[in-house]
Short mmCIF file of C-alpha atoms and ligand atoms in Angstrom, two decimals:
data_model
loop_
_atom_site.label_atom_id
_atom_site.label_comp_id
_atom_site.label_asym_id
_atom_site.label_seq_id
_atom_site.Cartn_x
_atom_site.Cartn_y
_atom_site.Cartn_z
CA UNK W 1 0.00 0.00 0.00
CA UNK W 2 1.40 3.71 -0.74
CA UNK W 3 0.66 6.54 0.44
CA UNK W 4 -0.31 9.03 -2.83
CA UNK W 5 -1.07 12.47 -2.69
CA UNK W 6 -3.34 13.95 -5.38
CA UNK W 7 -4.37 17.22 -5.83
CA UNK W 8 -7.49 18.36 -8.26
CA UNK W 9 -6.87 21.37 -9.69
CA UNK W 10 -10.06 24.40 -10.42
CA UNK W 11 -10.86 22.83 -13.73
CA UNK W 12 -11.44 19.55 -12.76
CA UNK W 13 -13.93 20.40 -9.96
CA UNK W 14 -15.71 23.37 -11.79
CA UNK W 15 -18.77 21.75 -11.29
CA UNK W 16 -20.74 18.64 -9.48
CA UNK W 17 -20.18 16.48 -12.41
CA UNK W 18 -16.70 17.09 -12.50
CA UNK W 19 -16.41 17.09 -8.48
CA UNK W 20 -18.09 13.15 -9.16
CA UNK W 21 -15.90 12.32 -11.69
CA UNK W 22 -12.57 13.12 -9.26
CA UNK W 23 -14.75 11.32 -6.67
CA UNK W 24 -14.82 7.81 -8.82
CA UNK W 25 -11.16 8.26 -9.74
CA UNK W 26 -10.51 8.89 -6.01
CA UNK W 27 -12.61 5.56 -5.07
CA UNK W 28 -10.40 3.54 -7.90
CA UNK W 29 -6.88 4.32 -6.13
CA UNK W 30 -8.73 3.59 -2.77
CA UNK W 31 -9.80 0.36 -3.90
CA UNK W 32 -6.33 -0.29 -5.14
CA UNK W 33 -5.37 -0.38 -1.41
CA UNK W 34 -3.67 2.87 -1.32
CA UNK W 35 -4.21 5.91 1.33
CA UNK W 36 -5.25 8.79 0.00
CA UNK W 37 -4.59 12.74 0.86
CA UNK W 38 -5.98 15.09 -1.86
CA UNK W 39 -5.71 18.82 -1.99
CA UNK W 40 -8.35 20.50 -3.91
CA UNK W 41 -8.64 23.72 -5.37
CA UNK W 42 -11.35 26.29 -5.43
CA UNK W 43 -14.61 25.41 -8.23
CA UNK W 44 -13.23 26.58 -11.41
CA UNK W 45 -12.80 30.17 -11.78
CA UNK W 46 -14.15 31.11 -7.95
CA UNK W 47 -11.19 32.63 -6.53
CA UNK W 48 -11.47 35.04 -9.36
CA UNK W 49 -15.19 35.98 -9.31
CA UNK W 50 -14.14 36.38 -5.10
CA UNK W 51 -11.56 38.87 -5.79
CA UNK W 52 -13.68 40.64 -8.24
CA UNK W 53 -16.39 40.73 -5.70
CA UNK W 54 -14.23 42.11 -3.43
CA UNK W 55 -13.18 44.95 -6.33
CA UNK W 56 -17.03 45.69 -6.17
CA UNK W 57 -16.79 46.74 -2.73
CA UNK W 58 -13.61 48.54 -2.14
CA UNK W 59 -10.41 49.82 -4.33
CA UNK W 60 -8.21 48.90 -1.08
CA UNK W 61 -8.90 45.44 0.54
CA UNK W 62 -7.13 44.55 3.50
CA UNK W 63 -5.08 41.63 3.02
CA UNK W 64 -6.42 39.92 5.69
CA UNK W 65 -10.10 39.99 4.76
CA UNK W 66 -8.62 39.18 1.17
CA UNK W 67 -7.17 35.98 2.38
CA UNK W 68 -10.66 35.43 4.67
CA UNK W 69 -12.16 35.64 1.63
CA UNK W 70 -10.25 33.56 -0.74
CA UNK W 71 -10.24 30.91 1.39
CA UNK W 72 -14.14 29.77 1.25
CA UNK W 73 -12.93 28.99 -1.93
CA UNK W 74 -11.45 25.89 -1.17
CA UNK W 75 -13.44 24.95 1.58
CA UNK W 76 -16.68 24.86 -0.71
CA UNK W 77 -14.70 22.49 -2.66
CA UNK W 78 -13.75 19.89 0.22
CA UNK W 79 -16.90 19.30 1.21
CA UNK W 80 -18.53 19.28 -1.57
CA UNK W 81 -15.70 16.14 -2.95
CA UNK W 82 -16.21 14.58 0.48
CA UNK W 83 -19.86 14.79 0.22
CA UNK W 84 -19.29 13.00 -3.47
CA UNK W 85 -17.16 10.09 -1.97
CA UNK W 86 -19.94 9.44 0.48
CA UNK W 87 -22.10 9.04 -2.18
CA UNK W 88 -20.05 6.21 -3.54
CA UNK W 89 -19.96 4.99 0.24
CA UNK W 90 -16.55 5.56 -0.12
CA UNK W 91 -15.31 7.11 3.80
CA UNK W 92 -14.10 10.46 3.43
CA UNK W 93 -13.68 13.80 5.59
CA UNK W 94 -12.41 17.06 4.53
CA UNK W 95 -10.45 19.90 6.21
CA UNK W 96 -9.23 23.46 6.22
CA UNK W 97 -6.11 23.90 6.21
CA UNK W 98 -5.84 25.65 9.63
CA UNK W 99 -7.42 22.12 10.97
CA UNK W 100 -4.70 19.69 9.61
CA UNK W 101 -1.69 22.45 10.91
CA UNK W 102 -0.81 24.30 7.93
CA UNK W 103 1.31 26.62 9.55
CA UNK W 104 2.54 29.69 7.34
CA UNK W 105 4.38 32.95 7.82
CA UNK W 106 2.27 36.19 8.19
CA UNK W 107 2.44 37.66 4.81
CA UNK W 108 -1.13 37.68 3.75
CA UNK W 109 -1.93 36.43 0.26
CA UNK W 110 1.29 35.00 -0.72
CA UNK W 111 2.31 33.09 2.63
CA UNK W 112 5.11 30.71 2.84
CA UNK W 113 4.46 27.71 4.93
CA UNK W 114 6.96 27.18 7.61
CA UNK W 115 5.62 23.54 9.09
CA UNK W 116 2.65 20.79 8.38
CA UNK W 117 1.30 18.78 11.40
CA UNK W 118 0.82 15.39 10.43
CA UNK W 119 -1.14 14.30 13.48
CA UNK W 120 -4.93 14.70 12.11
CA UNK W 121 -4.23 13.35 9.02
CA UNK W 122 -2.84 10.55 9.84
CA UNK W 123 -5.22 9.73 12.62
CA UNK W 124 -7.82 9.83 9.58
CA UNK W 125 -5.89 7.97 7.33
CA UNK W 126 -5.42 4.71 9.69
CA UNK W 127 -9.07 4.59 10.17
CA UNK W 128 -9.12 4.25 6.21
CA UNK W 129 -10.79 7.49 5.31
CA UNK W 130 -9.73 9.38 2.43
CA UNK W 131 -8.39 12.85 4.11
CA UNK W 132 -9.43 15.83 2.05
CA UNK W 133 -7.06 19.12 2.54
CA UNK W 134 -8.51 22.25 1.44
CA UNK W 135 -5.56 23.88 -1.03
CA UNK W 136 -3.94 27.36 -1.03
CA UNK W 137 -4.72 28.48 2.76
CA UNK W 138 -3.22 28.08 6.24
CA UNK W 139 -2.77 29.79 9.55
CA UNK W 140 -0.62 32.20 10.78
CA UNK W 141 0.97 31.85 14.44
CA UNK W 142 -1.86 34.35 15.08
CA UNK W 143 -4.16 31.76 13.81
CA UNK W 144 -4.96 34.27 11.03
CA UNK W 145 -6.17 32.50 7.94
CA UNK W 146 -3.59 32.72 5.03
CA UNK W 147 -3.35 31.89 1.52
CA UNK W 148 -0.41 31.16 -0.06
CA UNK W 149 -0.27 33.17 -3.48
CA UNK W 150 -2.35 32.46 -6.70
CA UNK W 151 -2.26 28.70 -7.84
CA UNK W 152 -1.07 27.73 -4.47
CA UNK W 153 -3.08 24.27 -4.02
CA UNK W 154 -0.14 23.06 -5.69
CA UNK W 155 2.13 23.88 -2.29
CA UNK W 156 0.05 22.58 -0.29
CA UNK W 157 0.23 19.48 -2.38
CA UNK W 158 4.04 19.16 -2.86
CA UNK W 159 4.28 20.29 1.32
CA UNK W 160 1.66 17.67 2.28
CA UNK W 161 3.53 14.95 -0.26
CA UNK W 162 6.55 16.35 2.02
CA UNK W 163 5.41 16.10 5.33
CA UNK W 164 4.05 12.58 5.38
CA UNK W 165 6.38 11.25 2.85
CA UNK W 166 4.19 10.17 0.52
CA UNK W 167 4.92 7.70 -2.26
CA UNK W 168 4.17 10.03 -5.17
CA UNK W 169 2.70 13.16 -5.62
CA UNK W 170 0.18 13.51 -8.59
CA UNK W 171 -0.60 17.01 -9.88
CA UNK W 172 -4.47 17.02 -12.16
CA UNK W 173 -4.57 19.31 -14.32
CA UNK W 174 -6.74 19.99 -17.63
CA UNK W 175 -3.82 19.26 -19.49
CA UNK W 176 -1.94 16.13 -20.25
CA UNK W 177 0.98 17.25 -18.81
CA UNK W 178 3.48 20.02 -19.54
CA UNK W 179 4.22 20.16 -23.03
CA UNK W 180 7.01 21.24 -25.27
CA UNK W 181 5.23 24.43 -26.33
CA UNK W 182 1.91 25.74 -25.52
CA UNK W 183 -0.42 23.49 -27.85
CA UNK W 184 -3.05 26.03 -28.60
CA UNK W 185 -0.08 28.23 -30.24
CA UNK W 186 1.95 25.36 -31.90
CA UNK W 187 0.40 21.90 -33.68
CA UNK W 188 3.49 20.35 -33.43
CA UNK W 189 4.03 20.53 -29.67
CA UNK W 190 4.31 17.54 -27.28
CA UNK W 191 4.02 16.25 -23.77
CA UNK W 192 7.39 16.26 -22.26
CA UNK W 193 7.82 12.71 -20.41
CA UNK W 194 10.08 14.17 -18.10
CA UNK W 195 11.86 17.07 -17.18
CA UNK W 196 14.07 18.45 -14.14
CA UNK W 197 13.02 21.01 -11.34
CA UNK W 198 15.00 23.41 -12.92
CA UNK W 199 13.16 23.18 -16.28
CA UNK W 200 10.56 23.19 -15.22
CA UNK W 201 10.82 26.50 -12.82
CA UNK W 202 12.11 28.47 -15.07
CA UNK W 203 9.50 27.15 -17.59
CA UNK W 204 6.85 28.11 -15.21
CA UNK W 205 8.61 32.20 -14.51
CA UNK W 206 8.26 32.43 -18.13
CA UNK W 207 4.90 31.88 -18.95
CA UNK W 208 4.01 28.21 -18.80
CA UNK W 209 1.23 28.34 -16.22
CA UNK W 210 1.03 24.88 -15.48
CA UNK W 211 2.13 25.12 -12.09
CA UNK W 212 2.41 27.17 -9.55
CA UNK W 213 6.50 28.16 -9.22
CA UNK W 214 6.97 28.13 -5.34
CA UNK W 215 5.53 24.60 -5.77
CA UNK W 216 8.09 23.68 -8.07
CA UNK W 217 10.81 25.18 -5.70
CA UNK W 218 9.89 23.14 -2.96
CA UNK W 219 9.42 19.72 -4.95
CA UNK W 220 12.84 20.52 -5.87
CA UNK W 221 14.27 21.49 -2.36
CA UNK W 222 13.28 18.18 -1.27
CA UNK W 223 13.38 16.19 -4.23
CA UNK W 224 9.52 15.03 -4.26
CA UNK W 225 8.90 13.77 -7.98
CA UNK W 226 5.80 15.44 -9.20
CA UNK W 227 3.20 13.60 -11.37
CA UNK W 228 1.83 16.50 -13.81
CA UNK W 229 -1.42 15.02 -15.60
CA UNK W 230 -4.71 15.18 -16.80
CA UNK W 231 -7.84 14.13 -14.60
CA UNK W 232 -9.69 13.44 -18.03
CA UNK W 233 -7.77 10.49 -18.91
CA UNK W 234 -5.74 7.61 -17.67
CA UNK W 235 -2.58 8.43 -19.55
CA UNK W 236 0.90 8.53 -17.76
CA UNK W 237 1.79 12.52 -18.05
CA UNK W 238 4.92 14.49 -16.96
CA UNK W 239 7.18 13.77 -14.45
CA UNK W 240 9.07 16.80 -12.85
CA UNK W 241 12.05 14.96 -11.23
CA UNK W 242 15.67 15.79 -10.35
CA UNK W 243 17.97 16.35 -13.06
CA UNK W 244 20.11 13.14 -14.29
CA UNK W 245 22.76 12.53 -17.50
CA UNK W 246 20.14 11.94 -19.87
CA UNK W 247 18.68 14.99 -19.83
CA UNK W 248 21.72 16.71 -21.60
CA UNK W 249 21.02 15.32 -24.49
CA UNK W 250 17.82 17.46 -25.31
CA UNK W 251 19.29 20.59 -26.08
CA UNK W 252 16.07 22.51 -25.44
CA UNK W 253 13.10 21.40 -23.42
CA UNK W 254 10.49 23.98 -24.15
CA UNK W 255 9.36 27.16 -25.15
CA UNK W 256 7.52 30.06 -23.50
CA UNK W 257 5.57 33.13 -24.21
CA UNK W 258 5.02 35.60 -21.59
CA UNK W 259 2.26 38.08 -22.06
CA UNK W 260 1.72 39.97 -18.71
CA UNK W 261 4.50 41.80 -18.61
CA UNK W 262 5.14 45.68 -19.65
CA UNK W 263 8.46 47.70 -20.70
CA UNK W 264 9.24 50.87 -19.09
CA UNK W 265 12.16 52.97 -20.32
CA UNK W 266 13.99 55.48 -17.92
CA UNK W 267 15.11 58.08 -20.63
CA UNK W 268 18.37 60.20 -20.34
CA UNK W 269 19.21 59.28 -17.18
CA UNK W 270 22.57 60.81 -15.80
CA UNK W 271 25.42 58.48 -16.11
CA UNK W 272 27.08 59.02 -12.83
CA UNK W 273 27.30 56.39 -9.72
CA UNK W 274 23.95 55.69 -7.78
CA UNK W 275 21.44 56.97 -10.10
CA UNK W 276 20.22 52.92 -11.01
CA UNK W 277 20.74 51.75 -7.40
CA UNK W 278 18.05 54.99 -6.70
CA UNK W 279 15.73 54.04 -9.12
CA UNK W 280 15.76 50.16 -8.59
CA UNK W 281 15.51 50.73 -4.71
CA UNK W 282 12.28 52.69 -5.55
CA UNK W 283 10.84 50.04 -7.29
CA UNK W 284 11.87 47.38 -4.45
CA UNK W 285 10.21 49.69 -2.13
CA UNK W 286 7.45 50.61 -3.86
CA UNK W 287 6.82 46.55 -3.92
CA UNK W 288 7.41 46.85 -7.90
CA UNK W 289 8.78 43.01 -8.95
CA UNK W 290 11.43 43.75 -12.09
CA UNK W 291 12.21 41.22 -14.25
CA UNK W 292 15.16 41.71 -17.15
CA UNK W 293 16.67 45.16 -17.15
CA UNK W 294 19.19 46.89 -19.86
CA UNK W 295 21.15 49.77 -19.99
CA UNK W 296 22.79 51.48 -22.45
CA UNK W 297 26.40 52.91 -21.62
CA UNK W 298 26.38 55.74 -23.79
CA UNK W 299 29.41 58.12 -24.29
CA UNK W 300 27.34 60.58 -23.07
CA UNK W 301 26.45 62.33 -20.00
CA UNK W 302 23.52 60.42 -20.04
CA UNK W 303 21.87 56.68 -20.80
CA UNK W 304 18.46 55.04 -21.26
CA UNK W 305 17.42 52.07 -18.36
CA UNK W 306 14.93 49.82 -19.61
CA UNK W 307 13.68 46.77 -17.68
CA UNK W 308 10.15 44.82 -17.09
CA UNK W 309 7.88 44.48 -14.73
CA UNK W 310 4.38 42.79 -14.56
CA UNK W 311 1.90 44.64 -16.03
CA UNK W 312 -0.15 44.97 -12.98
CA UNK W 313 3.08 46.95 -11.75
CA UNK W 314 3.42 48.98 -15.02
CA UNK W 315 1.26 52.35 -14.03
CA UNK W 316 2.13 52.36 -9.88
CA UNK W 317 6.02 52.13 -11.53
CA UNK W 318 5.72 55.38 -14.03
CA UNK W 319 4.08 56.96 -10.85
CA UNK W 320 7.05 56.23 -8.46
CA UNK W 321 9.64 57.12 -10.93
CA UNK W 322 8.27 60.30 -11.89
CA UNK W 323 8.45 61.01 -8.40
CA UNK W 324 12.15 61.31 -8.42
CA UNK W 325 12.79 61.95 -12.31
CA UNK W 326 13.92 65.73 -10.86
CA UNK W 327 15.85 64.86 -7.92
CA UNK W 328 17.40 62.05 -10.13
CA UNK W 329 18.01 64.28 -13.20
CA UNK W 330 16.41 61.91 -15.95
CA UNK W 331 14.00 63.07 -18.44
CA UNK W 332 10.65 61.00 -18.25
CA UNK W 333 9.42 57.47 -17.81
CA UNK W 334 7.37 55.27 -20.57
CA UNK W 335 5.94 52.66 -21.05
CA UNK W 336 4.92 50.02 -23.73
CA UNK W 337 2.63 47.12 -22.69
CA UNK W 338 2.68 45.52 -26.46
CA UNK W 339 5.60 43.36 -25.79
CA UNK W 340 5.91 39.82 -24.93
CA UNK W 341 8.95 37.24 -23.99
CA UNK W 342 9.68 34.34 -25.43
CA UNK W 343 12.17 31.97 -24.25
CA UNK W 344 13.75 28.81 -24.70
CA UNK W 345 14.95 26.64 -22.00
CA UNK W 346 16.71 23.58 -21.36
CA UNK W 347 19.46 21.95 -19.32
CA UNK W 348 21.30 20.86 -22.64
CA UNK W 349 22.32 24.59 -23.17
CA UNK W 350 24.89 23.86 -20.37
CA UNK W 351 26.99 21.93 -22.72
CA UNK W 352 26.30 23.10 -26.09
CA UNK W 353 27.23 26.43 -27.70
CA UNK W 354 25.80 28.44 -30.26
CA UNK W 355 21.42 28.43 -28.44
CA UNK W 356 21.75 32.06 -28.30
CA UNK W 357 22.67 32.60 -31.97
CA UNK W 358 20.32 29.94 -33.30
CA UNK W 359 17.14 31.78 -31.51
CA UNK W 360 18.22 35.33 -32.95
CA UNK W 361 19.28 34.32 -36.16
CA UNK W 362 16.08 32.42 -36.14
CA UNK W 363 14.30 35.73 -35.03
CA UNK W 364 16.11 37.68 -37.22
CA UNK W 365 15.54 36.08 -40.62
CA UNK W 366 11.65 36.06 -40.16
CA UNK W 367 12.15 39.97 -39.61
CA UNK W 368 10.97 39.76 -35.77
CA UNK W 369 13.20 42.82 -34.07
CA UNK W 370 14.29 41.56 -30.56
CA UNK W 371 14.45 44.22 -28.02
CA UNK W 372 15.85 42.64 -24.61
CA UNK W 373 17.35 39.83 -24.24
CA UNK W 374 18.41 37.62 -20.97
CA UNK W 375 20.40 35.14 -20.24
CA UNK W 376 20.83 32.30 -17.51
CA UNK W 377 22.06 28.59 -17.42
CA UNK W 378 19.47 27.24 -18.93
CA UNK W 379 17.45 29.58 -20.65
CA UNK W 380 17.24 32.54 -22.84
CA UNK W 381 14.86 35.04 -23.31
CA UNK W 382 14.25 37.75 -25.85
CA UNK W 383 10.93 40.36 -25.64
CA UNK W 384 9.32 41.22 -29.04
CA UNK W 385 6.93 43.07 -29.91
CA UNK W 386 3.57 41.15 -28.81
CA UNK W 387 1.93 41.32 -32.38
CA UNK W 388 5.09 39.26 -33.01
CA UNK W 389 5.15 36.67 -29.99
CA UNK W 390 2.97 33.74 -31.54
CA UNK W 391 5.14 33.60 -35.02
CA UNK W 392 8.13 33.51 -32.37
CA UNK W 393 7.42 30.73 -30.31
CA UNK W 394 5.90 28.65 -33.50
CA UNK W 395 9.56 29.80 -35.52
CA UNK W 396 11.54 28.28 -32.02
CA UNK W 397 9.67 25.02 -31.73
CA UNK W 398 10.47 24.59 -35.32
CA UNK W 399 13.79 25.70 -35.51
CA UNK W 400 14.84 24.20 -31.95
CA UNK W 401 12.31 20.97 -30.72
CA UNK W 402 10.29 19.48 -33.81
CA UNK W 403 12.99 20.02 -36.21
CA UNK W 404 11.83 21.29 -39.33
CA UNK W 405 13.91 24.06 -40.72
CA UNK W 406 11.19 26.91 -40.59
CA UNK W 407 10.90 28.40 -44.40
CA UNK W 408 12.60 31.28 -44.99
N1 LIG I 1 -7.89 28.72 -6.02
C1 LIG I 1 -6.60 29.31 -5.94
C2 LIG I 1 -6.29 30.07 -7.22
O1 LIG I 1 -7.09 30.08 -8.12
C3 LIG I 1 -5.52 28.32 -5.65
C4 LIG I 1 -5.34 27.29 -6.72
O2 LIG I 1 -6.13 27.18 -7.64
O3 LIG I 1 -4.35 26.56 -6.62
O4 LIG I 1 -5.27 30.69 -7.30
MG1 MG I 2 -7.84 28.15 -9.15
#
């Protein structure tokens, strides 16, 4: 007998005949012998019809009645799955996540979780009841309720899978798994069998929103293979495990497209030491999360700093920077929310030259202008213009994963 934790993502609990459905793949692994734990996100879409309620009511929220909030997501959804199970007489009870000991740090809305009782849970378990854990929330050492950033059932999954070290640690999704490209965008694309932490992280900061990132980080930490796959079929999907030898020999993995990001350009900003450190600590301050960033050395007296931020952050950034545009000496702040980033990533790129010039020659010949670019082990990253962003990706898959040459 193992002990297998499975967590049901929104989609596949949007509504009572999906929550059945999970319920009668739930009974099958019981029957099997196993013990079951699964984490279960909010219905479908609810956590974003909550927030929007809560945009109905006030510009400001406090975090704390946010996180209140957000959290009768999720515990709509336990019962309702343990209420299914009962149905099939199979014995099941359901939890918040304050109940089983999900204890987290105080940051409201995006809390980290610092320990997981096990007690409860296993108490349940050993009188054979499938344990239920509402996703995304716990407690503060206030005994606040928290929730632990957008997507975050997937924590609570990969920290549960952790704490009562499961056997395996199954991730369904809508999806059959995480594939080489997002399919909608590119026919070609496949399900990637398997692919390492790493991957799959930086897949996952660059658009791929299969899972949630922190999730990822921890599976990692610990080295918890992850089971990625669809609850609408029986097929094996992808595993997320620790890197190994054979992994080299793919020389890219995947490819991403990030939309939600803006460009903001700092113009003729003084080139003297402290000026960047000024403007980058406002940011920081301001809470502003910046992703690449370029600057110009010019021979002048003066440069350009452009960097990226998400687009949420786009507007409150201009504001704070034109704050100190006269103390600072720079001219003005703008901003251009028609970009997008694509990037390629994979851990073959360690030991093979010659990615980077591949993906802009590629770029290049089909007359797409790239106007960042990043670098790290593993992956590189160019922002286009959006219009250009699909044509991008679909050029990269060709030129990099299924192989044919794209036409000139
Ligand atoms: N319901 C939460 C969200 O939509 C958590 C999750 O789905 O994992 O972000
Ligand atoms: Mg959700």
């Amino acid at each position: 007998m193992s002990l297998i934790v499975q967590k049901y993502g929104g989609s596949s609990v949007a509504g009572p005949a999906r929550i059945k459905r999970v319920a009668e793949r739930v009974k099958r692994y019981k029957k099997k012998g196993h013990a079951l734990v699964i984490v279960v996100s909010a219905l479908g879409d609810t956590t974003d019809e909550l927030l929007e309620l809560s945009r109905q009511v006030t510009r400001s929220p406090s975090r704390r009645e946010l996180d209140m909030l957000m959290s009768t997501g999720e515990q709509a959804s336990v019962a309702l799955l343990a209420m299914a199970l009962h149905e099939l007489s199979c014995d099941a009870i359901s939890f918040t996540g304050a109940q089983v000991g999900i204890l987290t740090d105080a940051a409201y809305t995006r809390a980290r979780i610092v320990s997981v009782e096990t007690r409860r849970i296993r108490e349940e378990l050993k009188k054979n009841k499938v344990v239920i854990v509402a996703g995304f929330q716990g407690t503060n050492p206030d005994g606040e309720i928290t929730t632990l950033g957008r997507g975050g059932s997937d924590l609570t999954a990969v920290a549960l899978a952790k704490a009562l070290s499961a056997d395996a640690c199954e991730i369904y999704t809508d999806v059959e798994g995480i594939f080489t490209a997002d399919p909608r965008l590119v026919k070609t694309a496949r399900k990637i069998d398997r692919i390492s932490y790493e991957e799959m992280l930086e897949l996952a900061s660059s658009g791929a929103q299969v899972m949630q990132s922190r999730s990822i980080e921890v599976a990692g930490k610990f080295d918890i293979p992850v089971h990625v796959r669809s609850s609408f079929s029986n097929k094996e999907g992808t595993w997320i495990v620790k890197e190994d030898r054979s992994m080299e020999g793919v020389l890219i993995r995947g490819v991403s497209v990030n939309r939600d990001e803006a460009k903001l350009t700092v113009t003729a900003v003084p080139n003297r030491p402290g000026v960047a450190g000024k403007i980058f600590r406002t940011l920081a301050d301001g809470g502003v999360n910046v992703d690449m960033i370029i600057q110009n050395i010019g021979k002048h007296a003066s440069t350009d700093i452009s960097f990226t931020v998400p687009k949420s952050d786009a507007e409150p950034a201009v504001k704070l920077l034109r704050k100190i545009a006269g103390k600072m000496g720079f001219r003005d702040v703008s901003f251009d929310a028609n970009i997008a980033k694509v990037s390629v990533v994979g851990v073959g790129m360690r030991s093979h030259a010659g990615v980077a010039a591949g993906m802009f020659e590629a770029l290049g010949k089909n007359g797409i202008n790239i106007e960042m670019i990043s670098t790290s082990e593993i992956k590189i990253s160019c922002v286009v213009k959006k219009s250009d962003a699909e044509k991008a990706v679909r050029l990269l898959h060709d030129e990099f994963i299924s192989g044919k040459k794209p036409k000139k």
